[in-house]
Short mmCIF file of C-alpha atoms in Angstrom, two decimals:
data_model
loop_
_atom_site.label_atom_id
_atom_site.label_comp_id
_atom_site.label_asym_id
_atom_site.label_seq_id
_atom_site.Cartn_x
_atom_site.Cartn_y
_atom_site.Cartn_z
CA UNK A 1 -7.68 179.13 42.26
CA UNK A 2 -7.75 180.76 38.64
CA UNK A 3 -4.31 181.63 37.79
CA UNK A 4 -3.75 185.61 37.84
CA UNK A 5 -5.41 185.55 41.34
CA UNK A 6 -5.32 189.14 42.86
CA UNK A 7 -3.80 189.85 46.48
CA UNK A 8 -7.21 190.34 47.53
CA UNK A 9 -9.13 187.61 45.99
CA UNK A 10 -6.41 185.60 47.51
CA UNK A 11 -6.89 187.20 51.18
CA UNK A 12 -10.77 186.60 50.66
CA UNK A 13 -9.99 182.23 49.82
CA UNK A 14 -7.34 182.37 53.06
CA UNK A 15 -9.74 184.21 55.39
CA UNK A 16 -6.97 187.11 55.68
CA UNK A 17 -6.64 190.85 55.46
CA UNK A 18 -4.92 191.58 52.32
CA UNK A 19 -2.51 193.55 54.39
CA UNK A 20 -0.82 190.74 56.23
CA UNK A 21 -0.46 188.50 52.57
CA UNK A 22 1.14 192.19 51.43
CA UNK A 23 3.70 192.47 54.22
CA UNK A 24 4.79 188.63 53.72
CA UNK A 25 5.31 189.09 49.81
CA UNK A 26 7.74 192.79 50.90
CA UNK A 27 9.52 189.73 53.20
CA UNK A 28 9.96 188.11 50.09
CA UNK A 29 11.38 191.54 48.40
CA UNK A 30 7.95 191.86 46.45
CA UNK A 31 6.35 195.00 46.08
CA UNK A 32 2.72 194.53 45.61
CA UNK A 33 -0.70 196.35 45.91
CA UNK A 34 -4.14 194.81 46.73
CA UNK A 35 -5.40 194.52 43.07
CA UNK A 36 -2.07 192.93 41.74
CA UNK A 37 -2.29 189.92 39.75
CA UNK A 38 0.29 186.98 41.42
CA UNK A 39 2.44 184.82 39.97
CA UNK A 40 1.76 180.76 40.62
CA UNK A 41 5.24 180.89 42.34
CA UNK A 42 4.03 183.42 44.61
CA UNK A 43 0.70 181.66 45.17
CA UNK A 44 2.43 178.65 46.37
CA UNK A 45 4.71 180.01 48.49
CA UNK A 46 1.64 182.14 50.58
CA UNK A 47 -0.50 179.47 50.77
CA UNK A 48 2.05 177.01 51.70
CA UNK A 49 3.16 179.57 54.62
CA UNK A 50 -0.79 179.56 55.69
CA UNK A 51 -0.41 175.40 55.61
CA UNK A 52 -2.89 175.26 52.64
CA UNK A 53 -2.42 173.45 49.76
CA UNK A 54 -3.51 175.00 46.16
CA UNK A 55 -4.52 173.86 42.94
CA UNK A 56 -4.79 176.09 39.43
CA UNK A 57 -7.50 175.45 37.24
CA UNK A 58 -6.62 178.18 34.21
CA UNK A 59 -10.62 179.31 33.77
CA UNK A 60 -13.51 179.84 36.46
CA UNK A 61 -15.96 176.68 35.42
CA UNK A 62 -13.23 174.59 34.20
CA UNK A 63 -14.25 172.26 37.04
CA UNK A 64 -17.88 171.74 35.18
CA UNK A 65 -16.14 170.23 32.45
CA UNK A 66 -14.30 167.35 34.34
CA UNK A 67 -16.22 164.23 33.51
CA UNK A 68 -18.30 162.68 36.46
CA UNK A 69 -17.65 158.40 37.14
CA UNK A 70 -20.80 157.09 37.42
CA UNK A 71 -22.08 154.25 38.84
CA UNK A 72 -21.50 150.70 37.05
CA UNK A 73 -25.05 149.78 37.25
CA UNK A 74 -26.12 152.93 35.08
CA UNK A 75 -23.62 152.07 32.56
CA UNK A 76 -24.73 150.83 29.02
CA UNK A 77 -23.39 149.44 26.44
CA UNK A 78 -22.38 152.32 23.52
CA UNK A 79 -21.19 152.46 19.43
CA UNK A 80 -17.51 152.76 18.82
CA UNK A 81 -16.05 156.20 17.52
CA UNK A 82 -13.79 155.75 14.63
CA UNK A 83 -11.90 158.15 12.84
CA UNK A 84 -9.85 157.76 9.44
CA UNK A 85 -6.82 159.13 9.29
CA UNK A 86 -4.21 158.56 6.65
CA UNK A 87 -1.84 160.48 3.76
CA UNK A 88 -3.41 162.55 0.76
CA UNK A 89 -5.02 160.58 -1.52
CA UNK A 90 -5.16 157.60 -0.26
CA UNK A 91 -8.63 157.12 -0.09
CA UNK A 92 -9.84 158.41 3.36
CA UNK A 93 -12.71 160.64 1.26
CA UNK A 94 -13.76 156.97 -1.15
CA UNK A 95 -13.33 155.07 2.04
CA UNK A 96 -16.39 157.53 4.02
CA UNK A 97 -18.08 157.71 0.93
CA UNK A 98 -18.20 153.61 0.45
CA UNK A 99 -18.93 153.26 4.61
CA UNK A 100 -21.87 155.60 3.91
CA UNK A 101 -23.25 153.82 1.33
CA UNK A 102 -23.07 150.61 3.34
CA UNK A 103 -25.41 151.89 5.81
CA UNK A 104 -28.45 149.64 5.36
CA UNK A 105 -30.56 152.39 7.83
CA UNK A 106 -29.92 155.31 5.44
CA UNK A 107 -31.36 153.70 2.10
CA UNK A 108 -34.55 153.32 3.83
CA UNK A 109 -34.68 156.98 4.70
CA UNK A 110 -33.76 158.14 1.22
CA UNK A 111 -30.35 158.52 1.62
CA UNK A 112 -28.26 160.99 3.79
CA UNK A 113 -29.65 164.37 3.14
CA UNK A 114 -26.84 166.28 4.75
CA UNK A 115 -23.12 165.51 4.81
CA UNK A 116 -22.18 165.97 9.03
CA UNK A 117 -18.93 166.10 10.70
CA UNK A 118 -19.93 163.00 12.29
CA UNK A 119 -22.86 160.55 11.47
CA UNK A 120 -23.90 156.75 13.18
CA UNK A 121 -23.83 153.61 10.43
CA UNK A 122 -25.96 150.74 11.08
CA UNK A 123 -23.43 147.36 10.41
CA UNK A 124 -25.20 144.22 10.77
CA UNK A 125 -25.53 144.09 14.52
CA UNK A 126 -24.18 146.93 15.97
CA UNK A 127 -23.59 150.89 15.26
CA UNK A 128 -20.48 152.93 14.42
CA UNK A 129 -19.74 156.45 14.54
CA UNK A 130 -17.94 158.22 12.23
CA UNK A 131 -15.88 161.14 12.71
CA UNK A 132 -15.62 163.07 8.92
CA UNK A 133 -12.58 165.63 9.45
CA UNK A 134 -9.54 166.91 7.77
CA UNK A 135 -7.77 163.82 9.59
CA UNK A 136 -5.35 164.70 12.58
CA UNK A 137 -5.39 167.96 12.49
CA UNK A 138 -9.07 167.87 14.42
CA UNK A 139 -7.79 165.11 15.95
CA UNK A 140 -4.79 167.01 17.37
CA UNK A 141 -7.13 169.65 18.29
CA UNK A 142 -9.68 167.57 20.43
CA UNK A 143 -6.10 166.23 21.80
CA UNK A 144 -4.57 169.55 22.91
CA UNK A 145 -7.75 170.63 24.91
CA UNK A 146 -7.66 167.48 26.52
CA UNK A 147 -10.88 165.61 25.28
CA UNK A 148 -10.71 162.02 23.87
CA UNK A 149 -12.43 162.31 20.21
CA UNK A 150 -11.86 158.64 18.74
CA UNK A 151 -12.35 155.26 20.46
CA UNK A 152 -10.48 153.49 17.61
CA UNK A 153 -8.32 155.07 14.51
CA UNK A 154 -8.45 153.27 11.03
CA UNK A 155 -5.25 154.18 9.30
CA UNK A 156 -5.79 153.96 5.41
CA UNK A 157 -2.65 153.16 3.53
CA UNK A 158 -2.52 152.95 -0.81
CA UNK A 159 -1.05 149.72 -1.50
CA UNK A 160 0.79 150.97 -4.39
CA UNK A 161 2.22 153.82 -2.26
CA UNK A 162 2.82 152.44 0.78
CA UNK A 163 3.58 154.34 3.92
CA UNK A 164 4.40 157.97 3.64
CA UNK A 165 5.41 160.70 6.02
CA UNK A 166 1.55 161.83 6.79
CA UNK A 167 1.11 158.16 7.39
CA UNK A 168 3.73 158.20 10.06
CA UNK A 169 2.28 161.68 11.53
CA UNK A 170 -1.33 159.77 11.73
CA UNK A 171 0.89 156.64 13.55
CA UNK A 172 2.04 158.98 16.17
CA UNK A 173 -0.87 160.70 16.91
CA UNK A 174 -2.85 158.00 17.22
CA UNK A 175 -0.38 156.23 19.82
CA UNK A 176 0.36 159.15 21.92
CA UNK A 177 -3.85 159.25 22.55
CA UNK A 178 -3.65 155.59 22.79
CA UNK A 179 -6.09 154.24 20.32
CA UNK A 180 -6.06 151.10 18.68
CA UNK A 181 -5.45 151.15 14.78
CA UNK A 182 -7.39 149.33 12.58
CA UNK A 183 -4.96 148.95 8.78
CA UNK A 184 -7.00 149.47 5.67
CA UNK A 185 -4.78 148.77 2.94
CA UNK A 186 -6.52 150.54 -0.11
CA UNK A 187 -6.78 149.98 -3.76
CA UNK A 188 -5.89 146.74 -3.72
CA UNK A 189 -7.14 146.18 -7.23
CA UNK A 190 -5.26 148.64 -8.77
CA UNK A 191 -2.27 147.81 -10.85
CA UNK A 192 1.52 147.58 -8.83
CA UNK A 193 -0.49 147.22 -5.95
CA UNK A 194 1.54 145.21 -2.78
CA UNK A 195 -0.28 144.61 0.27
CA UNK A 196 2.47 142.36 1.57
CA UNK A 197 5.02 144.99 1.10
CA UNK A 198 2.99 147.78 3.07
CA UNK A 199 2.24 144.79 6.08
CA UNK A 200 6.46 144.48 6.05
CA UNK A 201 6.41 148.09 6.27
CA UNK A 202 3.88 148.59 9.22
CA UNK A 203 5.82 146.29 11.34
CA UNK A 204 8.99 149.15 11.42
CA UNK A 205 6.24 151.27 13.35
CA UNK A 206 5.31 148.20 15.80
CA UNK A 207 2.10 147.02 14.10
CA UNK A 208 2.15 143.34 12.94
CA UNK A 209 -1.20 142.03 11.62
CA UNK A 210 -2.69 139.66 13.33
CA UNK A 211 -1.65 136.93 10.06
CA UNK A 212 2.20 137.61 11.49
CA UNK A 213 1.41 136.68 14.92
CA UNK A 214 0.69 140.42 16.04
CA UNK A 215 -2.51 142.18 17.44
CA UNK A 216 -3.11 144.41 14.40
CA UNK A 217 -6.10 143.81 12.59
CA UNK A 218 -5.51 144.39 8.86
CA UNK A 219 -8.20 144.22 6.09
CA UNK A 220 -7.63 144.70 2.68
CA UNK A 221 -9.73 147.01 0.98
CA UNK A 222 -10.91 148.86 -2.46
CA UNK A 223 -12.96 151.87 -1.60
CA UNK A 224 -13.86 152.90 -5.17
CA UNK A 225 -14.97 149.38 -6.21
CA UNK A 226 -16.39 149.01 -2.39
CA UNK A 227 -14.62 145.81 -2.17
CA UNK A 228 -13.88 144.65 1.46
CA UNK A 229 -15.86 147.35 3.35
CA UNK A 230 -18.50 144.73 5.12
CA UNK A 231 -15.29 142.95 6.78
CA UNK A 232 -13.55 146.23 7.72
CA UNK A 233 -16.76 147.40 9.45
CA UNK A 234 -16.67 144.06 11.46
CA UNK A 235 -13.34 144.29 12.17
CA UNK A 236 -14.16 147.43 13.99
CA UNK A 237 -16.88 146.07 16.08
CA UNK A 238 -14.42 143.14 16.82
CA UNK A 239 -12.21 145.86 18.05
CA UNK A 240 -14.78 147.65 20.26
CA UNK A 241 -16.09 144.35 21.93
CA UNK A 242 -12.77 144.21 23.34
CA UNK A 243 -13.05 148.07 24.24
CA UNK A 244 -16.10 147.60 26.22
CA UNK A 245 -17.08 150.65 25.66
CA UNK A 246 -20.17 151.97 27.90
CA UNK A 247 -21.77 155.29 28.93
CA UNK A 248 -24.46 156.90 30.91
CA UNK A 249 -27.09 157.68 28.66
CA UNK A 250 -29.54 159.09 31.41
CA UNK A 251 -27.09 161.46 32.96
CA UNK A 252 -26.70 165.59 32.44
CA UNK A 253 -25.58 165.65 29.01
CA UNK A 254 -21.70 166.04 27.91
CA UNK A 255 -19.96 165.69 24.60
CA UNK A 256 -17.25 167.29 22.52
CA UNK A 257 -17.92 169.68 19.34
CA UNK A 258 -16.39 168.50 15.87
CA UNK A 259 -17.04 171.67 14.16
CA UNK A 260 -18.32 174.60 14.17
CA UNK A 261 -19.43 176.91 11.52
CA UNK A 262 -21.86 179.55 10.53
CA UNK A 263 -24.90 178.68 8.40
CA UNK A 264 -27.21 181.40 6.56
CA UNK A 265 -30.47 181.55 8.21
CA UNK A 266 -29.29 179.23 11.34
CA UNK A 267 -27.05 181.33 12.40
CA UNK A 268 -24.12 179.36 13.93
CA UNK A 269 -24.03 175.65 14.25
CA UNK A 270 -22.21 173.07 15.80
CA UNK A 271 -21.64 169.29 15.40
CA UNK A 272 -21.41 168.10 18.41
CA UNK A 273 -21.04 164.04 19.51
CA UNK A 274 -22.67 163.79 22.74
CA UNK A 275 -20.73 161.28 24.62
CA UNK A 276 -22.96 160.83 27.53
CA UNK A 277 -26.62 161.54 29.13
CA UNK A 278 -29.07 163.28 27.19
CA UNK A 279 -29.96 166.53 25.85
CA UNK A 280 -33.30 168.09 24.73
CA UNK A 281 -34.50 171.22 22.69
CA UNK A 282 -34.41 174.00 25.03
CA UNK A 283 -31.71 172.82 27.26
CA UNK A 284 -29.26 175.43 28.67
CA UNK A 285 -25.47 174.94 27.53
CA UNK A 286 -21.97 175.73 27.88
CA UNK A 287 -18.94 174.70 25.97
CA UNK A 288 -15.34 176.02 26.65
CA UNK A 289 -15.60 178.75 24.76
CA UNK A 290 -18.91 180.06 24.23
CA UNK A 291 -22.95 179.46 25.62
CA UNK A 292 -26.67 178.94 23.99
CA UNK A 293 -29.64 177.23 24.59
CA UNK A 294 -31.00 174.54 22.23
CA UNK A 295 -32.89 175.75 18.96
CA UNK A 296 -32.94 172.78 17.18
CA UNK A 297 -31.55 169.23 17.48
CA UNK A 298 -30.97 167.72 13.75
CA UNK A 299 -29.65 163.69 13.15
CA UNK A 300 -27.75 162.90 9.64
CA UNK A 301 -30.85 162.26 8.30
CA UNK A 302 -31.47 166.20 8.47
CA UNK A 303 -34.49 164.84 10.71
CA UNK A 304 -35.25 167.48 14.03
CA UNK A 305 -35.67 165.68 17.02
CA UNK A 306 -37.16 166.28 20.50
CA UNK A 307 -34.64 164.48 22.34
CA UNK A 308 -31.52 162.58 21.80
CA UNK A 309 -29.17 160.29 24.14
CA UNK A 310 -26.02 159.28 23.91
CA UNK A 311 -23.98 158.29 22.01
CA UNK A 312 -25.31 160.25 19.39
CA UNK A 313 -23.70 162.74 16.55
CA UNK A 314 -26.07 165.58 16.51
CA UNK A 315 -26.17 169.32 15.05
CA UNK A 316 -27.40 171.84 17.32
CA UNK A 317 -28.92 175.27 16.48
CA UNK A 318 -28.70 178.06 19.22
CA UNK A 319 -24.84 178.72 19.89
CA UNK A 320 -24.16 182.57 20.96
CA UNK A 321 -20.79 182.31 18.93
CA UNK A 322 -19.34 179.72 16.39
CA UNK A 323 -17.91 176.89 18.78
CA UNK A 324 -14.66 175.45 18.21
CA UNK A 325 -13.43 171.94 17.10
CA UNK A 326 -12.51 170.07 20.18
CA UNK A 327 -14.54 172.03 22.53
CA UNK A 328 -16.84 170.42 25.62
CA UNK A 329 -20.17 171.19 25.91
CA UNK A 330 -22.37 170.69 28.90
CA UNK A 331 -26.24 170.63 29.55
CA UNK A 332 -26.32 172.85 32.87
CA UNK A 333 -29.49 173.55 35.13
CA UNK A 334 -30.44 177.04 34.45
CA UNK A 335 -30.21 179.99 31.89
CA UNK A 336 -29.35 182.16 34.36
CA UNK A 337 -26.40 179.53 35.61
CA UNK A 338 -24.79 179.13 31.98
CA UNK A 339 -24.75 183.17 31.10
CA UNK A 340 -23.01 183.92 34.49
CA UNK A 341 -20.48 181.23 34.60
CA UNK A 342 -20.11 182.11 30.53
CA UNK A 343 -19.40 186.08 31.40
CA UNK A 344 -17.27 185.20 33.87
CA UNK A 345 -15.16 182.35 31.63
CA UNK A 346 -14.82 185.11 28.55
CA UNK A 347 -13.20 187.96 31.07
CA UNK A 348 -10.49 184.69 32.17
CA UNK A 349 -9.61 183.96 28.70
CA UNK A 350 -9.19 187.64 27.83
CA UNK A 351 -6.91 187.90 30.46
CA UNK A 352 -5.24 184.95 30.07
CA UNK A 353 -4.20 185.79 26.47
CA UNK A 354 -3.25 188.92 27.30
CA UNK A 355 -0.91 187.12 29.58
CA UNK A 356 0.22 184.86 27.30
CA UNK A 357 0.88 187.58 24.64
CA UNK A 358 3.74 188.88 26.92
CA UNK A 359 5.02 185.95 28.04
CA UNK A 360 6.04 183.27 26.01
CA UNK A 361 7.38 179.13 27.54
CA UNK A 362 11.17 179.17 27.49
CA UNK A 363 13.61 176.56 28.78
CA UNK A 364 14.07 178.79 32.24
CA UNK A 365 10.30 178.32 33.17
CA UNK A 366 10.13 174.78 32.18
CA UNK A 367 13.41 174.28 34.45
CA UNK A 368 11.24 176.33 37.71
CA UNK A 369 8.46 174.33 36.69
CA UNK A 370 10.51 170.82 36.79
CA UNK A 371 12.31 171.89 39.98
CA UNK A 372 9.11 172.84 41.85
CA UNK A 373 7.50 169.59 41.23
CA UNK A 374 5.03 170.80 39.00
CA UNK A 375 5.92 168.68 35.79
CA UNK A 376 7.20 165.33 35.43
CA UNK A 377 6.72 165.15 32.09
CA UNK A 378 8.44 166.09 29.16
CA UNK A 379 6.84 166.08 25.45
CA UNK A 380 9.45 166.49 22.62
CA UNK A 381 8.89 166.65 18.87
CA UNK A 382 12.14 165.86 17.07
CA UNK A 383 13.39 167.47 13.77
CA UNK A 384 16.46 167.05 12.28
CA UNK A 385 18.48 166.68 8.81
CA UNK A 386 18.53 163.19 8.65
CA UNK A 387 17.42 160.25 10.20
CA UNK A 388 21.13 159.33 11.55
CA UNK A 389 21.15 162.43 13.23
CA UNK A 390 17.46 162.22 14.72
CA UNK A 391 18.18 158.53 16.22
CA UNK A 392 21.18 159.31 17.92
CA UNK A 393 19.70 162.89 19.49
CA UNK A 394 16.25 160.84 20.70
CA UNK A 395 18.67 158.02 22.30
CA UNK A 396 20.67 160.79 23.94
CA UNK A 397 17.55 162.22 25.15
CA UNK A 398 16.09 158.86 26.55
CA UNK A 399 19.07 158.26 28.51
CA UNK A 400 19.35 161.51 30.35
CA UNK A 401 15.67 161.11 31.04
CA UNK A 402 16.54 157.65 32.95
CA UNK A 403 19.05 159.47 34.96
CA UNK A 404 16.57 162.15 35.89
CA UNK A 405 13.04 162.78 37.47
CA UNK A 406 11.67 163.82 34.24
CA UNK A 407 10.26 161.44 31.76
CA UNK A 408 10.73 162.42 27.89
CA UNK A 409 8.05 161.35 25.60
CA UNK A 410 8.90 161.62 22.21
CA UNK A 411 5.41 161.88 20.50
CA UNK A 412 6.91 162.27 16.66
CA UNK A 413 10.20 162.43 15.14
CA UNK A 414 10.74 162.98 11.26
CA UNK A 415 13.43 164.88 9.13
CA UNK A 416 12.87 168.55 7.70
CA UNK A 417 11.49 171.75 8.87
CA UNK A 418 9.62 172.53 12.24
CA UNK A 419 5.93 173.59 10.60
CA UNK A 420 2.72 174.88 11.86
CA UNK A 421 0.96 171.58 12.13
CA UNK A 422 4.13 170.27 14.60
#
């Protein structure tokens, strides 16, 4: 069921008259009419009185967006995503620039004519794909809606800076989605420059290169002077052999959107990294948020293609709205199919943040939520003065957690303010 289910939509699913599910919520000392949205408690509690179970799914067609196991024999071997992530100025922009001049395929088509969100690079014997965005904050995005963006993270780090607190942010993230990191220690050549001091300082966030007897692979890297990018690229296809990584490049197609944005005489377009099966000008889609049909498919080459198969970064033409970062997208059957499950998914999410407007998570709901079963797990970010302070509150934390049901997963702790990125 959607959450928000009426009385009678419920009495419809349970084969009821809406009359009998009324008179057993006024034995519960609720007083509610036929077209009265329920809570989940109240759900639960009917259904588990008619000996059916129930599960939520917050949006009709959520279920479309669940990705499908497929068979190991249609399976094929697929290019690693990698992201860059990293603190302000420390080369994550010279680093994409230098990877995209490495690209052998480009220079023979006269050079990238567009600058995508995401675009493949042709090293030696295999293929990468790059994700170009502001860093975690799309990565955080494609996170919270519960789609896996990167395959592997490469974490630049200055080596006359060393690590800073965006550097720590990027750590976090890229653990709690549990990616491997890749170190690039940057401008190496540069005067005061310590490469050894930044490995020393890695291993406080439990990464020791590889050199140290650890699993981290660390190359050393200037991305101005493009020194070092060859052996970074094939440390990355090191990493993804032991990935093995595959997909389904014959199935319905599915991928996630990297941005969206709206172009003058396209209308609005989408980036989109199609993750698996295939998709073709004219197909029908739908993505979380919005619908279209396929205008145009154009590669990083600013080439428009026919037909493309994953995994392949791609911009489409035809979106009814600007999609979001982090979105799905799905090919489905029909025109028809997509614009009713798409009318039907906008009314939801109306409703939905209507709902949400009014009522806001406290610590009482979490508590009903913990005591009915419903979560097990607890995510915390930790702020505090100082680090003293921070320690001692997460080891509290951790300890009443191992007395309890609930497990608490600190995903980032740092000192100062609570901010809008948190």
């Amino acid at each position: 069921l959607t959450q928000n289910t009426t009385v009678s939509e419920l009495a419809k699913k349970l084969e009821v008259k809406p009359n009998e599910l009324i008179k057993k919520l006024m034995g519960l000392g609720v007083i509610a009419t036929m077209n009265q949205s329920l809570s989940e408690e109240e759900i639960e509690v009917l259904c588990g009185e008619m000996g059916k179970k129930v599960k939520f799914k917050e949006v009709t067609g959520d279920d479309i967006f669940e990705e499908e196991e497929d068979a190991p024999s249609l399976l094929k071997p697929r290019a690693p995503v990698v992201t860059i992530m990293g603190h302000v100025d420390h080369g994550k922009t010279s680093l994409l620039d230098a990877v995209r001049e490495s690209d052998l395929v480009s220079k023979e088509h006269g050079g990238i004519t567009q600058k995508m969100a995401a675009y493949k690079v042709q090293v030696g014997k295999g293929e990468i794909i790059f994700i170009d965005t502001p860093g975690h904050a799309a990565f955080t995005a494609m996170r919270a809606r519960g789609a896996k963006g990167a395959d592997i993270v490469i974490l630049i780090v200055a080596a006359d800076d060393g690590i800073m607190p965006q550097t720590v942010e990027a750590i976090d993230h890229a653990k709690a989605a549990g990616v491997p990191i890749i170190i690039a220690i940057n401008k190496i050549d540069k005067e005061g420059s310590n490469p050894e001091k930044v490995k020393q300082e890695l291993t406080k966030y439990s990464l020791v290169p590889e050199e140290w007897g650890g699993r981290t692979q660390v190359a050393l890297i200037s991305a101005k002077n493009r020194i070092g990018i060859q052996e970074l690229l094939e440390k990355v296809l090191l990493e993804a052999e032991l990935l093995e990584l595959k997909t389904n490049p014959d199935a319905t197609g599915f991928g996630i959107v990297i941005e969206g944005r709206l172009e003058k005489g396209k209308g609005p377009v989408g980036t989109v990294l199609l993750q698996r099966g295939s998709m073709k000008v004219g197909s029908p889609f739908i993505t979380n948020y919005t619908y279209g049909k396929v205008k145009a498919l154009i590669d990083g080459h600013g080439t428009r293609l026919r037909e493309v198969k994953a995994i392949m970064p791609i911009e489409i033409l035809g979106f009814e709205e600007v999609p979001n970062a982090g979105d799905k997208i799905k090919v489905l059957g029909s025109e028809k199919e997509v614009k009713e499950i798409a009318m039907r998914r906008s009314s939801d999410l109306r409703r939905i943040g209507q709902e949400r407007k009014k009522k806001k998570m406290t610590l009482e709901d979490l508590h009903k939520k913990i005591e009915s079963g419903a979560e097990k797990k607890l995510n915390l970010i930790i702020k505090g003065d100082g680090l003293g302070s921070i320690e001692a509150l997460s080891d509290a934390l951790h300890r009443v957690s191992g007395e309890s049901s609930i497990e608490v997963n600190i995903i980032h702790k740092d000192a100062g303010e609570i901010t809008e990125t948190d």
